[in-house]
XYZ file of C-alpha atoms in Angstrom:
733
model
C -10.652 -50.478 -42.715
C -10.245 -47.547 -45.281
C -13.679 -46.718 -45.277
C -13.782 -47.078 -41.229
C -10.317 -43.727 -41.717
C -12.725 -41.341 -44.631
C -15.843 -41.800 -42.516
C -13.774 -40.889 -39.370
C -11.809 -37.860 -41.175
C -14.886 -36.751 -43.225
C -16.878 -35.906 -39.982
C -13.374 -34.638 -38.281
C -13.690 -32.070 -40.366
C -16.877 -31.443 -40.742
C -17.557 -31.195 -37.062
C -19.256 -34.152 -36.418
C -17.373 -34.594 -32.784
C -19.369 -38.060 -31.476
C -19.440 -39.642 -35.236
C -15.883 -38.934 -35.292
C -14.889 -40.501 -32.436
C -16.908 -44.393 -32.470
C -16.075 -44.018 -36.449
C -12.964 -43.329 -35.067
C -12.887 -46.160 -32.126
C -14.348 -48.894 -34.768
C -11.492 -48.512 -36.592
C -8.998 -48.225 -33.186
C -10.802 -52.222 -32.505
C -10.281 -53.309 -35.717
C -7.136 -52.213 -36.421
C -5.067 -51.754 -33.017
C -1.663 -50.667 -34.276
C -3.941 -47.536 -36.265
C -2.123 -45.489 -34.038
C -3.051 -41.444 -36.006
C -7.152 -43.500 -35.017
C -5.441 -43.205 -31.345
C -3.937 -39.025 -32.008
C -7.319 -38.614 -33.690
C -9.759 -40.097 -30.873
C -7.896 -38.466 -28.401
C -7.996 -34.873 -30.558
C -11.619 -35.400 -30.415
C -11.370 -35.236 -26.850
C -9.891 -32.697 -27.068
C -12.235 -30.202 -29.203
C -15.250 -31.600 -26.793
C -13.455 -30.291 -23.218
C -13.162 -34.314 -22.372
C -8.603 -32.911 -22.524
C -8.453 -36.020 -19.312
C -10.018 -38.638 -21.770
C -7.428 -37.352 -24.339
C -4.598 -37.476 -22.302
C -6.004 -41.176 -21.570
C -5.905 -41.973 -24.907
C -2.661 -41.280 -26.056
C -0.049 -42.342 -23.210
C -2.290 -45.666 -23.556
C -0.603 -46.052 -27.198
C 2.285 -44.208 -25.588
C 2.764 -46.727 -23.303
C 3.322 -49.379 -26.010
C 5.998 -47.440 -26.761
C 9.375 -49.378 -27.437
C 12.202 -46.712 -26.036
C 13.319 -45.753 -29.448
C 10.183 -45.374 -30.667
C 8.427 -42.568 -28.677
C 10.600 -39.973 -29.647
C 9.279 -40.661 -33.528
C 5.448 -41.830 -31.892
C 5.943 -38.698 -30.424
C 6.292 -36.913 -32.940
C 3.834 -37.526 -35.255
C 1.090 -37.087 -33.116
C 2.926 -33.241 -32.479
C 2.486 -32.781 -36.641
C -1.052 -34.188 -36.036
C -2.213 -31.461 -33.479
C 0.343 -29.140 -35.385
C -2.515 -29.240 -38.649
C -4.970 -29.444 -36.878
C -3.745 -26.376 -34.399
C -3.145 -24.459 -37.799
C -6.875 -25.264 -39.986
C -8.917 -24.491 -36.969
C -6.277 -20.931 -38.203
C -7.692 -20.548 -41.011
C -10.725 -20.432 -39.597
C -10.278 -17.948 -37.277
C -11.275 -20.559 -34.372
C -8.790 -19.081 -32.269
C -10.044 -20.010 -29.124
C -9.615 -24.306 -29.739
C -6.721 -22.875 -31.509
C -5.344 -22.289 -28.422
C -6.687 -25.293 -26.560
C -4.218 -27.382 -29.662
C -1.468 -25.874 -28.732
C -1.626 -26.178 -25.555
C -1.478 -29.459 -25.080
C 1.449 -29.730 -27.757
C 2.865 -27.664 -25.217
C 2.239 -29.857 -22.393
C 3.925 -32.420 -24.855
C 7.221 -30.602 -26.508
C 7.760 -27.869 -24.000
C 10.623 -25.697 -25.797
C 9.531 -26.384 -28.998
C 10.505 -22.261 -29.227
C 7.839 -22.300 -32.569
C 4.595 -23.294 -31.269
C 5.065 -20.449 -28.050
C 5.049 -18.292 -30.497
C 1.570 -20.155 -31.810
C 0.745 -19.931 -27.943
C 1.978 -16.146 -27.557
C -0.500 -14.941 -31.117
C -2.457 -16.207 -30.151
C -3.580 -15.904 -26.987
C -3.346 -11.934 -27.977
C -5.634 -12.575 -30.312
C -7.941 -13.770 -27.875
C -6.936 -10.622 -25.142
C -6.605 -13.408 -23.438
C -2.669 -12.989 -21.731
C -1.603 -12.739 -18.770
C 1.858 -11.455 -17.372
C 1.321 -15.024 -15.144
C 1.001 -17.308 -17.779
C 3.281 -15.047 -20.662
C 6.310 -15.841 -18.170
C 5.433 -19.730 -17.526
C 5.382 -19.616 -21.372
C 9.071 -20.074 -20.659
C 10.074 -17.776 -23.964
C 12.867 -15.361 -22.730
C 15.117 -18.982 -22.191
C 14.083 -21.139 -24.991
C 15.557 -18.067 -26.682
C 18.210 -17.726 -24.531
C 18.723 -21.431 -25.296
C 22.602 -23.398 -26.231
C 22.154 -23.797 -28.930
C 19.965 -21.342 -30.917
C 16.284 -23.214 -32.060
C 15.869 -22.581 -35.030
C 12.385 -20.343 -35.195
C 9.615 -18.810 -37.449
C 11.328 -15.032 -37.695
C 8.157 -13.099 -39.165
C 5.927 -15.161 -36.563
C 8.454 -13.294 -33.621
C 8.530 -10.240 -35.119
C 4.576 -10.246 -35.783
C 4.819 -11.446 -31.988
C 7.056 -8.881 -30.031
C 4.934 -6.082 -32.111
C 1.361 -7.616 -30.660
C 3.297 -7.569 -26.770
C 4.620 -4.226 -27.120
C 1.269 -2.953 -28.542
C -0.784 -4.624 -25.389
C 2.181 -4.847 -22.808
C 5.147 -2.398 -23.165
C 3.853 -1.936 -18.888
C 5.157 -5.455 -18.652
C 9.206 -5.992 -17.806
C 8.868 -9.842 -19.312
C 8.562 -8.365 -22.673
C 11.128 -6.250 -22.792
C 12.966 -9.843 -21.866
C 11.425 -10.880 -24.644
C 12.298 -8.026 -27.175
C 16.166 -8.884 -25.743
C 16.167 -12.020 -26.545
C 14.221 -11.360 -29.432
C 16.576 -9.086 -31.094
C 18.786 -11.731 -31.814
C 17.154 -13.832 -34.213
C 15.766 -10.819 -36.442
C 18.216 -9.565 -39.277
C 18.140 -6.198 -39.113
C 17.669 -5.628 -35.459
C 18.799 -2.145 -36.086
C 15.300 -1.265 -37.928
C 14.053 -1.960 -34.508
C 15.212 1.215 -32.923
C 12.409 2.395 -34.777
C 10.059 0.886 -32.830
C 11.037 0.601 -29.626
C 12.087 4.137 -29.270
C 8.360 5.432 -29.295
C 7.382 2.355 -26.417
C 9.678 4.784 -24.594
C 8.336 7.729 -25.175
C 5.856 5.725 -24.482
C 6.240 4.990 -21.334
C 8.026 8.003 -19.562
C 5.641 10.936 -20.553
C 2.245 8.844 -20.833
C 2.237 5.255 -18.833
C 4.876 7.591 -16.333
C 7.305 4.702 -15.868
C 10.650 6.108 -15.861
C 12.040 3.400 -15.351
C 10.682 0.699 -17.787
C 11.287 3.956 -20.024
C 15.069 3.738 -20.116
C 15.515 0.063 -20.495
C 14.236 0.358 -23.861
C 16.254 3.479 -24.713
C 18.870 0.932 -23.826
C 18.168 -1.600 -25.612
C 18.029 1.130 -27.908
C 22.224 2.354 -27.873
C 22.989 -0.841 -27.718
C 21.746 -1.562 -31.717
C 23.806 2.504 -32.129
C 25.739 3.207 -29.587
C 25.651 6.582 -31.603
C 22.546 6.430 -32.341
C 21.030 10.406 -32.526
C 17.822 10.182 -30.874
C 17.953 7.265 -29.096
C 20.606 9.718 -27.039
C 18.724 12.533 -27.351
C 15.716 10.421 -25.529
C 17.475 8.462 -22.732
C 18.895 11.571 -21.473
C 15.421 12.388 -20.344
C 14.469 9.148 -19.013
C 16.931 9.346 -16.853
C 16.883 12.309 -15.637
C 13.243 11.884 -14.713
C 13.765 8.441 -13.056
C 16.578 9.879 -10.811
C 19.299 8.660 -12.347
C 21.280 12.748 -13.013
C 24.802 11.388 -13.633
C 23.725 9.307 -16.071
C 21.891 12.022 -17.883
C 23.520 14.652 -18.078
C 27.064 11.985 -19.614
C 23.599 11.058 -22.327
C 23.036 15.009 -23.026
C 26.543 16.184 -23.564
C 26.688 12.875 -26.086
C 24.611 14.629 -27.695
C 25.816 17.604 -27.750
C 29.086 16.004 -29.220
C 27.243 15.210 -32.255
C 25.257 17.205 -33.052
C 25.253 18.562 -36.865
C 23.035 21.253 -36.377
C 22.137 24.672 -34.954
C 18.562 23.327 -33.819
C 20.589 19.948 -32.859
C 22.802 22.009 -31.081
C 20.492 24.062 -28.799
C 18.610 20.924 -27.268
C 21.457 19.201 -26.713
C 22.542 22.361 -25.167
C 18.924 22.581 -23.397
C 18.949 19.278 -22.299
C 22.628 19.584 -20.475
C 21.413 22.693 -18.673
C 18.038 20.404 -17.848
C 20.441 17.389 -16.412
C 22.253 19.998 -14.393
C 18.925 21.076 -12.436
C 17.035 18.475 -11.642
C 20.711 17.522 -9.725
C 20.970 20.466 -8.285
C 24.525 22.658 -6.258
C 25.579 22.165 -10.120
C 24.739 26.117 -10.800
C 28.229 27.944 -12.226
C 28.151 24.931 -14.971
C 25.169 25.550 -15.768
C 24.815 29.286 -15.616
C 27.884 28.891 -18.269
C 25.660 26.367 -19.573
C 22.766 29.071 -20.055
C 24.673 31.742 -21.264
C 26.184 28.787 -24.027
C 22.208 28.311 -25.391
C 21.407 32.472 -25.707
C 23.610 32.908 -27.530
C 22.486 29.806 -29.156
C 18.469 30.854 -29.044
C 19.337 34.190 -30.582
C 21.372 32.692 -33.559
C 18.763 30.535 -34.868
C 15.665 33.899 -34.575
C 18.326 35.699 -36.267
C 18.714 32.363 -38.790
C 15.711 30.893 -38.278
C 13.696 30.888 -42.130
C 10.547 28.806 -42.483
C 9.841 25.958 -44.810
C 6.793 25.044 -45.227
C 7.939 21.263 -45.664
C 9.311 20.931 -42.053
C 7.673 21.976 -39.462
C 9.842 22.685 -35.710
C 9.275 20.609 -32.832
C 7.459 22.282 -30.304
C 10.369 21.863 -27.840
C 12.438 24.231 -28.971
C 9.833 27.023 -26.981
C 9.832 25.040 -24.043
C 12.944 23.275 -22.980
C 15.582 25.660 -23.491
C 13.699 28.546 -21.727
C 12.403 26.276 -18.956
C 14.904 27.090 -15.974
C 15.414 31.071 -16.825
C 13.356 31.862 -14.134
C 15.141 29.955 -11.953
C 18.214 32.160 -12.381
C 17.083 35.134 -11.558
C 14.549 37.847 -12.456
C 15.202 38.923 -14.745
C 11.594 39.213 -16.689
C 12.446 42.425 -18.935
C 15.647 40.557 -20.810
C 13.384 36.715 -20.515
C 10.216 37.604 -21.740
C 11.229 39.207 -25.056
C 13.154 36.185 -25.962
C 10.796 33.486 -25.411
C 7.320 35.125 -27.710
C 10.075 35.222 -30.103
C 10.673 32.013 -29.692
C 6.569 30.865 -29.426
C 5.729 32.860 -32.385
C 8.007 31.450 -34.692
C 7.175 28.385 -33.982
C 3.608 28.775 -34.217
C 4.444 30.041 -38.155
C 5.786 27.145 -38.399
C 3.474 25.537 -38.003
C 0.772 27.875 -39.593
C 2.209 27.631 -43.153
C 2.772 23.263 -42.151
C -0.425 22.671 -41.800
C -1.794 24.890 -44.929
C 0.898 23.439 -47.771
C -0.111 19.618 -45.942
C -2.997 19.700 -44.256
C -6.378 20.142 -46.234
C -9.155 19.113 -42.886
C -8.091 21.796 -40.525
C -7.290 25.960 -40.218
C -6.715 27.331 -37.072
C -9.397 29.171 -35.818
C -9.009 32.854 -37.337
C -10.607 36.630 -36.680
C -12.223 34.884 -40.402
C -14.247 32.349 -39.199
C -18.570 33.508 -38.377
C -18.797 35.061 -35.791
C -22.423 32.825 -35.070
C -24.195 33.437 -31.613
C -24.164 31.063 -28.831
C -27.571 30.115 -27.869
C -26.749 27.794 -25.898
C -24.413 28.035 -22.337
C -20.626 29.102 -23.255
C -18.997 25.577 -23.771
C -14.916 26.610 -21.353
C -12.375 23.602 -21.759
C -9.516 22.849 -19.983
C -6.032 21.354 -22.190
C -3.787 19.280 -19.336
C -1.738 16.506 -18.826
C -1.364 17.168 -15.401
C -5.454 16.919 -14.584
C -4.557 14.043 -11.911
C -2.627 14.038 -8.494
C -0.165 16.846 -10.133
C -0.055 19.799 -8.684
C -1.965 21.639 -11.450
C -4.616 19.197 -10.244
C -4.595 19.939 -6.615
C -5.227 23.534 -7.576
C -7.745 23.633 -11.134
C -9.960 20.968 -9.257
C -11.953 23.377 -7.445
C -13.206 24.617 -10.452
C -15.018 21.882 -11.556
C -16.403 21.556 -8.318
C -17.946 25.216 -8.234
C -18.252 25.237 -12.023
C -22.016 26.504 -12.775
C -24.266 24.564 -15.107
C -26.574 26.411 -16.108
C -24.279 28.325 -17.460
C -21.156 26.420 -18.626
C -20.184 22.730 -20.415
C -17.193 22.467 -18.730
C -14.845 19.863 -21.217
C -11.794 18.405 -19.299
C -9.250 16.748 -22.562
C -6.633 15.177 -20.705
C -3.731 15.459 -23.230
C -0.720 13.077 -23.281
C -2.918 10.695 -20.647
C -4.282 6.793 -20.939
C -7.062 6.561 -18.569
C -8.491 8.746 -15.984
C -7.107 7.003 -11.705
C -9.655 7.754 -9.508
C -8.565 11.736 -8.243
C -8.331 12.089 -12.090
C -11.629 10.626 -12.207
C -13.396 11.950 -9.361
C -12.838 16.066 -9.275
C -12.525 16.411 -13.182
C -14.397 13.915 -14.666
C -17.584 13.755 -13.487
C -17.607 17.346 -12.106
C -16.631 17.559 -15.960
C -20.266 17.660 -19.072
C -16.957 15.814 -21.093
C -13.743 13.988 -20.357
C -11.803 12.598 -22.982
C -7.983 11.281 -22.621
C -5.482 12.045 -25.974
C -1.719 10.413 -26.158
C 0.232 12.524 -27.896
C -1.517 13.802 -32.155
C -0.981 17.571 -31.431
C -3.269 18.198 -34.886
C -5.984 15.438 -33.035
C -6.668 17.489 -30.106
C -7.238 20.564 -32.012
C -10.023 18.896 -33.941
C -11.530 17.219 -31.929
C -11.520 21.287 -29.389
C -13.248 22.438 -33.115
C -15.964 19.578 -33.847
C -16.663 20.091 -29.723
C -17.406 23.382 -30.614
C -15.096 24.923 -27.428
C -15.585 28.114 -27.498
C -12.587 29.671 -24.387
C -10.452 26.788 -24.760
C -7.344 27.106 -21.945
C -3.839 25.329 -21.526
C -3.488 24.138 -17.413
C -0.085 23.892 -19.010
C 1.630 26.637 -20.871
C 5.529 25.557 -21.092
C 6.118 22.456 -18.707
C 4.751 20.919 -21.686
C 4.972 20.804 -25.495
C 2.292 18.647 -27.194
C -0.268 21.142 -25.157
C 1.869 24.199 -26.604
C 1.709 22.092 -30.111
C -2.123 22.628 -29.546
C -2.799 25.619 -28.038
C -0.335 27.277 -31.249
C -2.811 25.661 -33.551
C -5.452 27.445 -31.937
C -8.644 25.276 -32.127
C -10.896 27.440 -30.484
C -11.856 31.044 -31.098
C -10.335 32.376 -27.115
C -8.035 30.818 -25.599
C -6.559 31.302 -22.755
C -3.487 30.536 -20.358
C -3.713 29.611 -16.763
C -1.209 27.888 -13.936
C 1.571 25.604 -16.079
C 4.804 28.112 -15.963
C 4.179 31.269 -16.548
C 2.474 32.113 -19.982
C 3.970 30.582 -23.058
C 4.182 33.562 -25.480
C 2.491 32.008 -28.516
C -0.051 35.362 -30.520
C -2.746 31.665 -30.008
C -3.088 32.482 -26.556
C -6.154 35.595 -25.898
C -4.838 36.234 -22.633
C -2.854 34.905 -19.586
C -4.706 35.011 -16.293
C -3.159 37.167 -13.336
C -4.468 38.950 -10.494
C -3.460 42.630 -8.495
C 0.163 41.284 -7.058
C 1.250 38.421 -9.137
C 2.518 40.289 -11.574
C 4.053 44.251 -11.299
C 2.012 46.978 -13.683
C 4.516 47.093 -15.862
C 4.209 44.157 -17.113
C 2.237 43.827 -20.188
C 4.834 45.643 -21.736
C 6.334 42.043 -22.184
C 3.655 40.150 -22.659
C 2.280 39.609 -25.949
C -0.195 37.723 -24.283
C -3.656 40.405 -22.728
C -2.839 40.356 -18.671
C -5.984 39.943 -17.840
C -6.466 40.845 -14.230
C -8.716 39.126 -11.422
C -10.328 41.357 -9.476
C -8.217 39.205 -5.761
C -6.600 36.021 -6.204
C -5.385 34.557 -9.364
C -5.788 31.198 -8.074
C -8.008 29.989 -5.246
C -9.200 26.996 -2.932
C -11.342 25.375 -0.431
C -8.072 23.283 1.717
C -6.084 20.189 1.266
C -6.582 17.047 2.565
C -3.370 16.754 4.968
C -2.881 12.973 6.894
C -1.224 11.832 9.803
C 1.899 12.730 10.912
C 5.432 10.273 10.135
C 8.031 12.188 11.548
C 8.238 13.320 15.324
C 10.699 16.732 16.459
C 12.219 13.122 19.018
C 12.676 11.132 15.725
C 14.737 14.133 14.209
C 17.569 14.477 17.497
C 15.467 17.753 17.816
C 14.652 19.420 21.068
C 10.507 20.528 21.876
C 12.016 23.639 22.469
C 14.303 24.910 19.609
C 13.512 26.730 16.325
C 12.599 24.739 12.548
C 12.539 26.193 9.945
C 12.142 24.249 6.703
C 12.571 25.093 2.587
C 10.483 21.624 1.393
C 11.272 22.711 -2.871
C 12.620 20.672 -5.516
C 16.861 20.939 -6.378
C 16.914 23.919 -9.327
C 14.832 26.102 -7.088
C 17.815 25.859 -4.708
C 19.170 29.426 -6.100
C 22.804 30.284 -3.991
C 21.771 33.301 -3.044
C 18.785 33.363 -1.250
C 20.360 29.281 0.141
C 22.776 31.980 2.268
C 20.367 34.371 3.373
C 18.582 31.098 4.699
C 21.984 30.240 6.150
C 22.050 33.652 7.506
C 18.550 33.099 9.350
C 19.532 29.718 10.497
C 23.204 31.647 11.968
C 21.619 34.463 13.869
C 18.710 32.430 15.521
C 20.030 30.628 18.236
C 18.811 26.779 19.030
C 17.602 26.301 15.641
C 16.861 23.603 12.950
C 16.577 23.399 9.544
C 15.038 21.126 7.880
C 15.986 20.752 4.321
C 14.129 18.665 1.180
C 13.240 18.275 -1.973
C 14.068 16.553 -5.103
C 17.906 15.505 -6.328
C 20.610 14.193 -6.320
C 20.748 14.140 -2.800
C 23.954 13.947 -2.251
C 24.708 15.797 -3.805
C 22.312 19.490 -2.073
C 24.030 18.228 0.712
C 27.119 18.475 0.280
C 26.321 21.023 -1.353
C 23.635 22.930 1.158
C 26.418 21.636 3.497
C 29.338 24.561 2.232
C 27.284 26.867 2.150
C 26.600 26.911 6.397
C 29.637 26.684 6.917
C 30.562 29.707 5.242
C 28.064 31.320 6.057
C 29.576 29.926 10.042
C 26.138 26.971 10.064
C 27.315 24.071 12.102
C 26.100 20.999 10.247
C 23.943 19.736 13.179
C 22.105 22.432 12.953
C 21.234 20.282 9.639
C 18.162 17.571 8.925
C 17.593 16.259 5.416
C 14.888 14.369 4.854
C 13.133 11.857 2.542
C 9.873 12.665 0.676
C 6.747 11.591 1.452
C 5.371 8.977 -0.790
C 1.494 10.659 -0.886
C 0.815 15.190 0.053
C -0.836 14.219 2.460
C 1.553 13.279 4.718
C 4.242 16.047 3.407
C 1.810 18.860 4.259
C 0.883 16.978 7.761
C 4.242 16.574 8.356
C 4.425 20.592 7.661
C 3.637 20.993 11.204
C 7.348 20.111 12.550
C 8.064 23.778 11.476
C 7.785 27.331 13.354
C 8.958 28.578 9.784
C 8.694 27.902 6.511
C 11.465 29.904 4.524
C 10.273 30.321 0.512
C 12.886 29.591 -2.487
C 14.068 33.255 -4.553
C 13.753 33.180 -7.825
C 11.031 31.087 -8.121
C 8.702 30.681 -4.908
C 6.330 28.077 -3.956
C 3.150 27.698 -5.645
C 1.744 24.591 -4.099
C 4.001 23.896 -1.902
C 3.322 28.557 -0.560
C -0.466 27.064 -0.568
C 0.353 23.849 2.255
C 1.663 25.728 4.344
C -0.560 28.746 4.710
C -3.172 26.455 4.998
C -1.014 24.618 7.849
C -0.730 27.806 9.873
C 2.206 28.029 9.531
C 4.852 31.962 9.632
C 6.403 31.749 5.337
C 9.137 34.247 4.963
C 9.446 35.177 1.123
C 11.282 37.816 -1.204
C 8.586 39.035 -4.431
C 10.845 39.829 -7.183
C 9.376 40.741 -10.631
C 8.677 38.703 -12.832
C 5.408 35.992 -11.563
C 7.664 33.340 -10.765
C 9.166 35.446 -8.008
C 5.038 36.815 -6.659
C 3.252 33.945 -6.524
C 3.948 33.770 -2.188
C 3.139 37.292 -1.484
C -0.092 37.156 -3.955
C -0.748 34.057 -1.628
C 0.050 35.625 0.937
C -1.935 38.961 1.086
C -4.777 37.221 -0.525
C -5.139 34.973 2.539
C -5.255 38.486 4.938
C -0.784 38.023 5.848
C 1.374 40.075 5.142
C 3.742 39.281 7.903
C 7.107 37.715 5.896
C 6.462 39.282 3.423
C 10.552 41.145 1.647
C 10.813 43.078 -0.645
C 14.458 43.157 -0.687
C 17.135 39.862 0.700
C 17.913 42.065 3.740
C 14.935 42.041 4.634
C 13.977 38.285 4.181
C 16.472 37.813 6.542
C 15.171 40.308 9.264
C 11.437 38.409 8.878
C 13.231 35.286 8.772
C 15.394 36.334 12.081
C 12.920 37.921 13.877
C 9.698 35.325 13.304
C 12.330 33.059 14.992
C 12.627 35.384 17.953
C 9.032 36.286 18.600
C 7.099 33.305 19.550
C 3.912 35.481 19.880
C 4.299 37.089 16.560
C 4.283 33.248 15.254
C 0.766 32.900 16.537
C -1.131 35.864 15.704
C 0.005 34.534 12.005
C -1.205 30.659 12.683
C -4.357 31.887 14.839
C -5.154 35.266 11.304
C -4.135 31.337 9.340
C -6.924 29.834 10.235
C -8.870 32.843 10.849
C -8.746 32.746 6.920
C -9.940 29.780 6.754
C -13.343 31.541 6.599
C -12.572 34.368 5.649
C -9.987 34.948 3.242
C -10.346 35.282 -0.643
C -7.124 32.064 -1.276
C -9.849 30.280 0.276
C -13.042 30.628 -0.876
C -12.955 28.706 -5.015
C -16.238 29.154 -5.150
C -16.359 32.852 -5.375
C -12.586 32.011 -7.024
C -14.767 30.437 -9.708
C -17.718 32.856 -9.986
C -15.481 35.421 -11.298
C -13.177 33.193 -13.135
C -16.781 32.291 -15.100
C -17.568 36.366 -14.756
C -14.103 37.269 -16.895
C -14.905 34.171 -18.907
C -17.971 35.404 -20.063
C -16.019 39.288 -21.350
C -13.835 37.743 -22.605
C -16.711 36.130 -25.117
C -18.772 40.083 -25.339
C -14.987 41.933 -26.360
C -14.918 38.517 -28.722
C -18.167 38.903 -30.556
C -18.742 42.804 -30.811
C -14.642 43.174 -31.997
C-alpha cells in the first residue's frame, strides 16, 4: 500500500501522469479510505486537461463526507493543490500553476492570497483582461470584515505589476486603494502613485483617472507638496476649474523657496485662465508672477548638483501673450529664463553625465554625402492643431533629398491618425515617454542634421530635449511663438507674422519664408449638426461667431465684439469654446449688458466632439470675429477654408498677427484691422453689406486653387529650400 503511494508520487513528480494516474487508481482500489489518492488522482486529471474528470473525482469523495468533515476535507484538498501550485511556480511553469490556482478559487473563492497568486500569474503570462480582474472579486475581499490575512509582500508585488501593465483600468485604482489599507507605510506609495498619475495625464491623456490617483496620494498625505502641485494641474485639465484653482492656492501657501513660489503662482494663474472670465484676479497674479520671475533672474546661481526643471521657462510665461501685445517687454524675460535654464542643464550634464555632449560648434563638420536628415519633435503629432497643420509637410516631403524622422515626444502609442499622416510618411518614426536625455541621445544616434521643434513652450519636455542641443541646427516652427532657448538657431516666420523690428527682441535668428510660415491643402469637413432654427435664429438674421478657448477671451476684445452686435440690427452672436461654461456665460452676459446688447441675442454652443463637425457648423456664421491680443491660428485657417469672412485685429506680437498673415496669403484684406476702432468698423460693415460678404466668400473659394495658404506642396518646397540654405550656412561658418 505504501509502495503504491510512493510509486505514484514519484511518477507524479516526474510528470509521468499516465503512470501516476494508474497507480493512484490502484492505491484507491486497495484502500478506499485514502483521501490523498483521490486528491492526487483529480490533480493528475487537472494537469492533463481533464478538468471535468478532476472535479468528478473530488466530488465523489466529498459526497461521502459527513457534514462536520467537509471543511477539513476541503482544506486538505486545497493544501494538496496549493503545494503543487507552488512547485509549478518554482519551475516557472506558470500556465500549469495558474490552472491549479483557478481550481483552488472554485473550491475556496474567498482565499485572498490565492486570488493574488492568480493575479500575479496572469500578469506574468500577460493574460490578464479587465473582465478577469473584475471576476476575481479582490477589491470586495480586501474590503471584507473581518479583514483577511493578506500576504503583504505578494500584494505589493501584484499592485506594482498592475500599475505597470494595466494602469488605465479603473479597477486597478480601486484595488490599489483597497490594498493600501494593508501596507505598513502607505506614505511611501506616493512616490509610486504620483508618477503614474503624471503618466495618465501627460502620456495617456486620461485626466479623470489621473485626478483619482492623485486624490489617493492626497488622502495619504493631505500636505504633500508635489501632490498638491500635480493635482491642481490635473483638475484644470479635466475641466474641474475651481478645484484646480483651490488646489493651486493650497500649494502656493506652502511654498518655501522662490522657485516654488514662482511655480505655485503660475499654477494659480493657469487655473484662472483655463477657467476664463477671471481677468481682474488673473492680472494681479500675473504681476506677482512677474515680480517673482525678476527676483529669480537676479538672484539665481547655477548649481552643478541641481538642474532646473524646464517648467520654469514654460508655465510662468505661457499666458503673457493673452494679456497684452507687448513683445518688446515680454520676449526679453522669456529669453532670460530660457538662457538660465539651458545653462543649468548644460552645467549639470557636464558634471554628471559622461556619455552625452550637446552639439556645439566644436564638433567636426563632416561633409554629408547623403540626404539631409530632418527630425520633427513634438507631443502633438495627433488630432491636435499642430498635427492638423504639420501633416502636410510629411505628406509632401521630397524623399529624394531628405530623410524625415518623426519623434513622438511623450506619446505611448501611435494612433490611426498619427500612423497615416506621420509614421507612414516618415523615414523613421518612434515614440518617447519623456526621458529628455534619452531622446537627445537617440536623436544624436540618428545623426539628425536639422531638428525642428513643433511645441515651443507648450511642452516642457520638448524644451528639455532642445536645450540639450542634440542636432547641429535646431529650428522652432508652430507651437507657441519661440522659446528663447540659445540652443535654437532659427525661428520660422514669414513677411507678415512678425514686424520688421522683431529681431530686436528675439534670441533666435528669424528665418522668414518667402510667402507664408504655414500652408495646408485643406481640412476634412463633416456633416453639420446644428441649424439656425434649432437655435431660435431667424433665417434672415446676421450671425456672428467666436469659437476660442477661455484664455483668449480678453474683456477688451469682447467689448469690441458686443459693440459690433449692438450696431447691427437683427444680429446674433454664437459663442463656444473651452473653459468654465457657467462663468464664461456670466462674463459675456455682463459685458453684453454694459454695451447695450440684450441676452437673447447671444447663443452659447457646446463644443463638438470632432473637429470635422466643428468645421461643418462654421457655415452657421456670416462673419467670424477673431480674438485679440491672441488671434486664432487653426481656427482662422478653418474659417477661411470654409469661405467665411473674418475680422481680425493686428498687433505686434506673433500671436497677434497669425490671422493677418493667413488672410493675406489667402488673398483677403477685407476684415484686417490695425486699431480697435477699425475692428468694430469692419465688423459692422460686414454685417450690413451682404454683397461684400459674398465677394469675400467667392474670393476664398477661388483662393483654394491659387493662394499660397492652400498650397502645402509649394510651401514644403520653400521650407526644404530653407533647410538646405541653413545647412549651407552652417557648413561655411
